[in-house]
Tab-separated table of C-alpha atoms in Angstrom:
chain	number	residue	atom	x	y	z
A	1	MET	CA	83.751	36.960	104.951
A	2	ASN	CA	80.524	34.906	105.213
A	3	ALA	CA	78.638	35.033	108.453
A	4	GLY	CA	79.437	32.421	110.857
A	5	ARG	CA	82.830	31.560	109.635
A	6	ASP	CA	86.027	32.294	111.547
A	7	PRO	CA	87.486	35.229	109.651
A	8	ASP	CA	91.124	34.103	110.005
A	9	GLY	CA	90.277	30.625	109.077
A	10	GLU	CA	88.763	31.898	105.665
A	11	LEU	CA	91.581	33.919	104.903
A	12	LEU	CA	94.124	31.163	105.559
A	13	ALA	CA	92.086	29.006	103.544
A	14	ARG	CA	91.791	31.154	100.390
A	15	VAL	CA	95.526	31.799	100.748
A	16	PHE	CA	96.065	28.325	100.739
A	17	LEU	CA	93.791	27.666	97.427
A	18	THR	CA	95.695	30.201	95.682
A	19	ARG	CA	98.285	28.114	95.749
A	20	VAL	CA	96.208	25.124	94.801
A	21	VAL	CA	93.961	26.250	92.016
A	22	GLU	CA	94.684	28.122	89.240
A	23	PRO	CA	92.992	31.688	88.387
A	24	GLY	CA	89.667	31.453	86.874
A	25	ASP	CA	89.134	27.652	87.733
A	26	GLU	CA	85.308	27.539	87.631
A	27	VAL	CA	84.943	23.877	89.108
A	28	ALA	CA	87.125	24.905	92.119
A	29	GLY	CA	84.813	28.303	92.251
A	30	ARG	CA	81.903	25.995	92.551
A	31	TRP	CA	83.394	23.880	95.274
A	32	VAL	CA	84.133	27.197	97.289
A	33	ARG	CA	80.661	28.182	96.713
A	34	GLU	CA	78.620	25.138	97.642
A	35	PHE	CA	81.175	23.914	100.197
A	36	GLY	CA	82.922	26.974	101.385
A	37	ALA	CA	86.549	27.974	101.209
A	38	CYS	CA	87.415	26.075	104.609
A	39	GLU	CA	85.865	22.767	103.610
A	40	VAL	CA	87.814	22.745	100.702
A	41	ALA	CA	91.092	23.511	101.899
A	42	ARG	CA	90.414	20.822	104.600
A	43	ARG	CA	89.569	18.115	101.930
A	44	VAL	CA	92.650	19.036	99.832
A	45	ARG	CA	94.886	18.842	102.664
A	46	GLU	CA	93.618	15.384	104.011
A	47	GLY	CA	94.517	14.126	100.521
A	48	GLN	CA	92.127	11.259	100.493
A	49	GLU	CA	90.301	9.754	97.576
A	50	VAL	CA	88.249	12.220	95.360
A	51	SER	CA	85.833	13.705	97.415
A	52	LEU	CA	84.747	16.717	95.302
A	53	PRO	CA	82.325	16.850	92.164
A	54	GLY	CA	83.430	17.517	88.620
A	55	VAL	CA	87.287	16.540	88.982
A	56	THR	CA	89.394	12.999	87.862
A	57	GLY	CA	91.363	10.956	90.126
A	58	LYS	CA	94.277	12.614	88.054
A	59	ARG	CA	93.458	16.139	88.492
A	60	TRP	CA	92.684	15.529	92.200
A	61	GLY	CA	96.116	14.186	92.552
A	62	GLY	CA	97.627	16.988	91.271
A	63	LEU	CA	95.790	19.716	93.588
A	64	VAL	CA	96.419	17.533	96.642
A	65	ALA	CA	100.048	17.226	95.644
A	66	ARG	CA	100.184	21.177	95.315
A	67	GLY	CA	98.629	21.373	98.661
A	68	ARG	CA	101.327	19.611	100.305
A	69	ALA	CA	103.578	22.430	99.484
A	70	ALA	CA	101.409	25.079	100.320
A	71	GLU	CA	102.588	27.282	103.249
A	72	PRO	CA	99.826	29.859	103.967
A	73	ASP	CA	101.473	31.390	106.802
A	74	ALA	CA	104.594	31.779	104.808
A	75	ASP	CA	102.907	33.339	102.093
A	76	LEU	CA	101.137	35.846	104.299
A	77	ARG	CA	104.582	36.419	106.426
A	78	VAL	CA	106.272	37.265	102.886
A	79	ALA	CA	103.194	39.482	101.502
A	80	ARG	CA	103.471	41.830	104.830
A	81	ASP	CA	107.287	41.938	104.360
A	82	SER	CA	106.968	43.440	100.842
A	83	GLY	CA	103.961	45.472	101.874
A	84	VAL	CA	101.361	43.409	100.262
A	85	ARG	CA	97.711	42.688	101.619
A	86	PHE	CA	95.297	39.786	100.718
A	87	VAL	CA	91.784	40.930	100.301
A	88	CYS	CA	89.261	38.191	100.303
A	89	PRO	CA	85.429	38.589	99.261
A	90	GLY	CA	83.092	40.039	101.579
A	91	ASP	CA	86.262	42.329	103.056
A	92	ALA	CA	85.366	46.033	103.020
A	93	GLU	CA	88.031	46.430	100.285
A	94	TRP	CA	86.703	43.726	97.976
A	95	PRO	CA	85.398	45.172	94.777
A	96	GLY	CA	81.766	43.873	94.553
A	97	GLN	CA	81.869	44.063	90.921
A	98	LEU	CA	83.971	41.311	90.856
A	99	ASP	CA	81.262	38.789	91.860
A	100	ASP	CA	79.918	39.511	88.570
A	101	LEU	CA	82.571	36.641	87.364
A	102	GLY	CA	80.645	34.084	89.329
A	103	ASP	CA	82.382	30.738	89.735
A	104	ALA	CA	85.112	32.365	88.181
A	105	ARG	CA	85.657	34.844	90.855
A	106	PRO	CA	89.439	35.260	92.348
A	107	LEU	CA	89.400	33.441	95.351
A	108	GLY	CA	91.043	36.619	96.687
A	109	LEU	CA	93.411	39.415	95.501
A	110	TRP	CA	96.955	40.283	96.498
A	111	VAL	CA	97.007	43.792	96.608
A	112	ARG	CA	100.182	46.323	96.928
A	113	GLY	CA	99.730	49.948	97.729
A	114	ALA	CA	98.047	52.318	99.794
A	115	PRO	CA	94.759	53.261	98.437
A	116	SER	CA	91.441	51.164	98.628
A	117	LEU	CA	91.105	48.837	95.981
A	118	ARG	CA	87.078	48.925	96.228
A	119	MET	CA	87.117	52.965	96.108
A	120	TRP	CA	89.250	53.179	93.318
A	121	ALA	CA	87.519	50.525	91.162
A	122	LEU	CA	84.346	52.430	91.497
A	123	ARG	CA	85.659	54.916	88.803
A	124	SER	CA	87.875	53.032	86.883
A	125	VAL	CA	88.532	52.443	83.167
A	126	ALA	CA	90.652	49.579	81.450
A	127	VAL	CA	93.090	51.066	78.297
A	128	VAL	CA	94.848	47.927	77.030
A	129	GLY	CA	96.373	46.939	73.592
A	130	ALA	CA	99.056	45.615	71.861
A	131	ARG	CA	102.457	44.923	73.177
A	132	ALA	CA	104.389	45.960	70.077
A	133	CYS	CA	102.476	48.807	69.323
A	134	THR	CA	103.077	51.779	67.129
A	135	GLU	CA	104.131	55.243	68.083
A	136	TYR	CA	100.656	56.273	67.165
A	137	GLY	CA	99.190	53.610	69.640
A	138	ALA	CA	101.613	54.312	72.726
A	139	HIS	CA	100.576	58.249	72.038
A	140	MET	CA	96.991	57.560	72.150
A	141	ALA	CA	97.300	55.290	75.299
A	142	ALA	CA	99.071	57.747	76.820
A	143	THR	CA	96.791	60.833	76.050
A	144	LEU	CA	93.717	58.955	76.874
A	145	ALA	CA	95.093	57.895	80.073
A	146	CYS	CA	96.590	61.326	80.710
A	147	GLY	CA	93.051	62.827	80.156
A	148	LEU	CA	91.007	60.325	82.359
A	149	ALA	CA	93.476	61.036	85.526
A	150	GLU	CA	93.241	64.641	84.683
A	151	ARG	CA	89.060	63.638	85.086
A	152	GLY	CA	89.376	62.069	88.246
A	153	TRP	CA	89.322	58.515	86.778
A	154	VAL	CA	91.564	55.455	87.617
A	155	VAL	CA	93.269	53.792	84.578
A	156	VAL	CA	93.727	50.203	84.731
A	157	SER	CA	95.873	48.097	82.734
A	158	GLY	CA	98.058	44.975	82.738
A	159	GLY	CA	101.863	46.238	83.197
A	160	ALA	CA	102.785	45.013	79.888
A	161	TYR	CA	105.351	46.455	77.253
A	162	GLY	CA	103.438	48.863	74.695
A	163	VAL	CA	100.128	50.103	75.099
A	164	ASP	CA	99.983	49.178	79.219
A	165	GLY	CA	102.933	50.934	79.893
A	166	ALA	CA	102.052	53.875	77.845
A	167	ALA	CA	98.666	54.045	79.377
A	168	HIS	CA	100.173	53.765	83.286
A	169	ARG	CA	102.764	56.075	82.429
A	170	GLY	CA	100.227	58.564	80.980
A	171	ALA	CA	98.386	58.397	84.130
A	172	LEU	CA	101.258	59.008	86.584
A	173	GLY	CA	102.660	61.556	84.313
A	174	ALA	CA	99.089	63.534	85.012
A	175	GLY	CA	99.743	62.928	88.892
A	176	GLY	CA	96.579	60.578	88.954
A	177	ALA	CA	95.953	57.291	89.752
A	178	THR	CA	96.490	53.565	88.257
A	179	VAL	CA	96.376	50.383	89.104
A	180	ALA	CA	98.573	47.229	87.206
A	181	VAL	CA	96.890	43.846	87.349
A	182	LEU	CA	99.644	41.460	86.931
A	183	ALA	CA	99.411	37.456	86.101
A	184	CYS	CA	102.310	36.813	88.677
A	185	GLY	CA	102.913	37.490	92.168
A	186	VAL	CA	102.735	41.641	93.237
A	187	ASP	CA	105.930	41.333	94.630
A	188	ARG	CA	107.761	39.793	91.388
A	189	PRO	CA	107.357	42.615	88.630
A	190	TYR	CA	106.988	41.199	85.331
A	191	PRO	CA	108.242	41.873	82.784
A	192	PRO	CA	111.464	42.951	84.077
A	193	GLY	CA	111.847	45.560	82.187
A	194	HIS	CA	108.932	47.297	83.803
A	195	THR	CA	110.235	46.535	87.331
A	196	GLU	CA	110.801	50.533	88.038
A	197	LEU	CA	107.276	51.390	86.120
A	198	ILE	CA	105.479	48.615	88.650
A	199	THR	CA	107.499	50.051	91.573
A	200	ARG	CA	106.185	53.327	90.726
A	201	ILE	CA	102.772	52.218	90.354
A	202	ALA	CA	102.822	50.653	93.819
A	203	GLU	CA	104.042	53.887	95.489
A	204	GLN	CA	101.303	56.012	93.727
A	205	GLY	CA	98.859	53.383	93.024
A	206	LEU	CA	97.931	50.019	93.222
A	207	VAL	CA	99.659	46.669	92.060
A	208	VAL	CA	97.087	43.672	92.550
A	209	GLY	CA	97.211	40.123	91.102
A	210	GLU	CA	95.283	36.828	92.027
A	211	LEU	CA	98.899	34.798	92.251
A	212	PRO	CA	100.734	34.433	95.798
A	213	PRO	CA	104.051	35.936	96.142
A	214	GLY	CA	106.792	34.732	93.751
A	215	ASP	CA	104.588	32.946	91.822
A	216	HIS	CA	105.705	33.183	87.832
A	217	PRO	CA	103.030	34.411	84.869
A	218	THR	CA	102.465	31.513	82.211
A	219	PRO	CA	100.631	32.001	79.122
A	220	SER	CA	97.423	31.110	80.334
A	221	ARG	CA	97.868	33.160	83.422
A	222	PHE	CA	98.074	36.369	81.179
A	223	VAL	CA	94.517	35.541	79.510
A	224	LEU	CA	92.833	34.583	82.789
A	225	ARG	CA	94.264	37.910	84.029
A	226	ASN	CA	92.258	39.570	81.452
A	227	ARG	CA	88.846	38.925	82.873
A	228	VAL	CA	89.890	40.458	86.182
A	229	ILE	CA	90.751	43.879	84.182
A	230	ALA	CA	87.550	43.711	82.678
A	231	ALA	CA	85.302	42.848	85.589
A	232	LEU	CA	87.048	45.878	87.995
A	233	THR	CA	86.126	48.405	85.480
A	234	ARG	CA	83.149	50.359	84.166
A	235	GLY	CA	84.720	49.803	80.665
A	236	THR	CA	87.560	48.545	78.251
A	237	VAL	CA	89.119	50.899	75.512
A	238	VAL	CA	91.331	48.848	72.964
A	239	VAL	CA	94.267	50.990	71.414
A	240	GLU	CA	95.686	48.788	68.590
A	241	ALA	CA	94.907	45.316	68.914
A	242	ALA	CA	95.566	42.297	66.128
A	243	TYR	CA	93.285	39.666	65.296
A	244	ARG	CA	94.647	37.241	68.050
A	245	SER	CA	95.541	39.925	70.293
A	246	GLY	CA	95.273	39.224	74.284
A	247	SER	CA	93.514	42.419	74.568
A	248	LEU	CA	90.426	41.346	72.688
A	249	VAL	CA	90.200	38.927	75.240
A	250	THR	CA	89.740	41.476	77.875
A	251	ALA	CA	87.285	43.458	75.380
A	252	ARG	CA	85.364	40.156	74.854
A	253	ALA	CA	84.867	39.659	78.759
A	254	ALA	CA	83.988	42.996	79.151
A	255	GLN	CA	80.969	42.691	76.685
A	256	ARG	CA	79.980	39.354	78.518
A	257	LEU	CA	79.803	41.387	81.631
A	258	GLY	CA	77.853	44.003	80.318
A	259	ARG	CA	80.532	46.489	80.642
A	260	HIS	CA	80.954	49.258	78.203
A	261	THR	CA	83.665	48.224	75.063
A	262	MET	CA	85.364	50.923	73.306
A	263	GLY	CA	88.306	50.857	70.469
A	264	VAL	CA	90.609	53.611	69.176
A	265	PRO	CA	90.320	53.321	65.363
A	266	GLY	CA	93.618	53.230	63.444
A	267	PRO	CA	94.803	53.043	59.849
A	268	ALA	CA	92.625	50.804	57.563
A	269	THR	CA	96.026	48.948	56.106
A	270	SER	CA	97.501	48.488	59.474
A	271	GLY	CA	97.363	44.886	60.990
A	272	LEU	CA	97.841	46.168	64.544
A	273	SER	CA	94.462	47.811	64.229
A	274	ALA	CA	92.295	45.051	62.685
A	275	GLY	CA	91.510	43.589	65.900
A	276	VAL	CA	90.012	46.978	67.102
A	277	HIS	CA	88.289	47.503	63.655
A	278	GLU	CA	86.746	44.046	64.189
A	279	LEU	CA	85.301	44.995	67.563
A	280	LEU	CA	84.147	48.326	66.153
A	281	ARG	CA	82.059	46.393	63.544
A	282	GLY	CA	80.330	45.026	66.480
A	283	ASP	CA	79.017	46.316	69.537
A	284	ALA	CA	81.935	48.089	70.536
A	285	VAL	CA	81.953	52.309	70.468
A	286	LEU	CA	84.528	54.151	68.821
A	287	VAL	CA	86.426	56.896	70.771
A	288	THR	CA	89.303	59.500	70.134
A	289	ASP	CA	89.896	61.200	73.348
A	290	ALA	CA	89.242	61.083	77.100
A	291	GLU	CA	85.992	63.099	76.615
A	292	GLU	CA	84.422	60.309	74.612
A	293	VAL	CA	85.309	57.791	76.856
A	294	VAL	CA	83.956	59.444	80.131
A	295	GLU	CA	80.581	60.179	78.088
A	296	LEU	CA	80.149	56.625	77.664
A	297	VAL	CA	81.208	55.378	81.058
A	298	GLY	CA	80.604	58.395	83.255
A	299	ASP	CA	77.673	59.629	85.171
A	300	MET	CA	74.412	61.382	83.377
A	301	GLY	CA	75.504	65.091	82.060
A	302	GLU	CA	79.395	63.937	81.431
A	303	LEU	CA	79.000	64.904	77.913
A	304	ALA	CA	82.108	65.355	75.172
A	305	PRO	CA	81.440	68.393	73.509
A	306	ASP	CA	80.109	68.733	70.047
A	307	ARG	CA	82.792	68.218	67.345
A	308	ARG	CA	82.660	70.470	64.459
A	309	GLY	CA	85.288	71.945	61.948
A	310	PRO	CA	86.739	75.399	61.849
A	311	VAL	CA	84.207	78.183	61.802
A	312	LEU	CA	84.685	79.756	58.602
A	313	PRO	CA	83.441	83.827	58.198
A	314	ARG	CA	80.648	82.784	55.749
A	315	ASP	CA	79.258	80.677	58.591
A	316	LEU	CA	78.702	83.831	60.747
A	317	LEU	CA	76.470	85.336	57.810
A	318	THR	CA	72.516	85.004	58.053
A	319	PRO	CA	70.845	82.171	56.109
A	320	GLY	CA	69.456	84.659	53.703
A	321	ALA	CA	72.638	86.490	53.002
A	322	ARG	CA	74.494	82.951	52.464
A	323	ARG	CA	71.709	82.167	49.802
A	324	VAL	CA	72.476	85.370	48.109
A	325	LEU	CA	76.145	84.774	48.398
A	326	ALA	CA	75.858	80.981	46.839
A	327	ALA	CA	73.872	82.237	43.869
A	328	LEU	CA	76.308	84.496	42.570
A	329	PRO	CA	78.563	83.002	39.874
A	330	SER	CA	82.112	82.084	40.227
A	331	ARG	CA	83.172	84.020	37.545
A	332	GLY	CA	81.864	87.415	36.157
A	333	ALA	CA	79.049	89.340	37.171
A	334	ALA	CA	74.904	88.825	37.417
A	335	THR	CA	72.089	91.211	37.916
A	336	ALA	CA	70.118	91.595	41.255
A	337	ALA	CA	67.282	89.738	39.524
A	338	GLU	CA	69.265	86.647	38.563
A	339	VAL	CA	70.923	86.586	41.861
A	340	GLY	CA	67.338	86.961	43.297
A	341	SER	CA	66.055	84.028	41.038
A	342	GLY	CA	68.812	81.834	41.939
A	343	ALA	CA	68.386	82.577	46.047
A	344	GLN	CA	64.752	82.082	45.215
A	345	THR	CA	64.024	85.185	46.962
A	346	THR	CA	62.934	88.625	45.490
A	347	ARG	CA	64.865	91.191	43.419
A	348	ASP	CA	64.617	93.555	46.283
A	349	ASP	CA	65.650	91.358	49.096
A	350	ALA	CA	68.516	90.203	46.718
A	351	ILE	CA	69.662	93.820	46.432
A	352	ALA	CA	69.489	94.450	50.464
A	353	ARG	CA	71.556	91.264	50.935
A	354	LEU	CA	74.183	92.514	48.190
A	355	TYR	CA	74.654	95.710	49.549
A	356	GLU	CA	75.038	93.775	53.225
A	357	LEU	CA	77.874	91.638	51.682
A	358	ARG	CA	79.429	94.325	50.249
A	359	SER	CA	79.686	96.060	53.506
A	360	LEU	CA	81.371	92.715	54.431
A	361	GLY	CA	83.794	92.682	51.641
A	362	TYR	CA	82.386	89.822	49.703
A	363	VAL	CA	80.627	91.213	46.583
A	364	GLU	CA	81.559	94.344	44.490
A	365	ARG	CA	79.021	96.023	41.995
A	366	HIS	CA	80.159	96.367	38.366
A	367	GLY	CA	77.672	98.522	36.968
A	368	ASP	CA	74.150	96.914	36.898
A	369	GLY	CA	75.871	93.595	38.185
A	370	TRP	CA	77.438	92.072	40.903
A	371	LYS	CA	80.237	89.811	41.194
A	372	LEU	CA	82.178	88.034	44.123
A	373	THR	CA	85.481	89.586	45.419
A	374	ARG	CA	88.620	87.309	45.565
A	375	GLN	CA	87.612	86.910	49.473
A	376	ALA	CA	84.506	85.633	48.815
A	377	MET	CA	85.457	83.574	45.884
A	378	ILE	CA	88.036	81.357	48.233
A	379	SER	CA	85.130	81.310	50.778
A	380	VAL	CA	82.875	80.128	48.554
A	381	ARG	CA	84.968	77.510	46.832
A	382	ASP	CA	85.731	76.255	50.523
A	383	GLY	CA	82.037	75.960	51.327
A	384	ARG	CA	81.058	73.966	48.344
A	385	SER	CA	83.907	71.721	48.610
A	386	ARG	CA	82.809	70.360	51.609
A	387	CYS	CA	80.428	67.184	51.691
């Protein structure tokens, strides 16, 4: 809490205001920053003529009407009965990175679950995407989340159907940590079909939200919720998203906040991956597994392994032997001199390499000529077909 203010009064004022103003209201956020939550709450309760800047009389009347119906003590009582706490800016549990939202910073967060939100947010990654995802999208989300959880990262998502649910389940299945950020009261799981999942997240992880107990979601609240997901985490991974997907709102919010933005590519013909591909054409980074995500958002030295194809037997040859092998014709035989010329070496060096290759089963001698064995023909053909 801010120094010089009554903590209980600040808490009640912020709880009161969560009933009065919508999440992400930057005008109200500016009021709180300039006048303090207690003063803003007092003026709303008094319900006099417009006494705060930047708002019309009509809108002020709406805020005052909401204020008359607000009962912060009752909200706190209902929250406590449901195992929910209210965390304010300045509290020990408040994640400082949410302050990057400026005047759009939440007034506070309702938190359900035992772990410390601040500690979990320090090492967290958002995994978001389409609600109506494909089997591929669900598989990639679950696999990524599982891999991140196994590496000690907290997986944050929105608790929705599709990619969100797959990400939460992937983290839970690995025995890891996950946070669901809801666009409604955290005591009221949404969507209803995910009641069991969100209850399990609350038991094993955290369920958080800006709206007071019992409040319902709206389309605008879903969109505004995404800024919290973006700000809370070190980076956002998008798995399947159409051009107008809400998960792109999360990604763009992450970019504005200077967070890492990543995308998992899909088929070029898939409309559900079109939004991801558009992100990748911009500043987003292509990722395919948890190791690549951690390399981007993790600490120095947390590098993904080098990617390479399978090691072929001919890859184990010395460079000189590979040049001689490549100089042999695919059909028929060639003399040592012809092979040396093709390999840009001397006849004697070519002969030495050819005997080496014969001992390994790559070539055979026919009189004065040398030719590839069947094994070598397959190896050379495979090597030459690679781009």
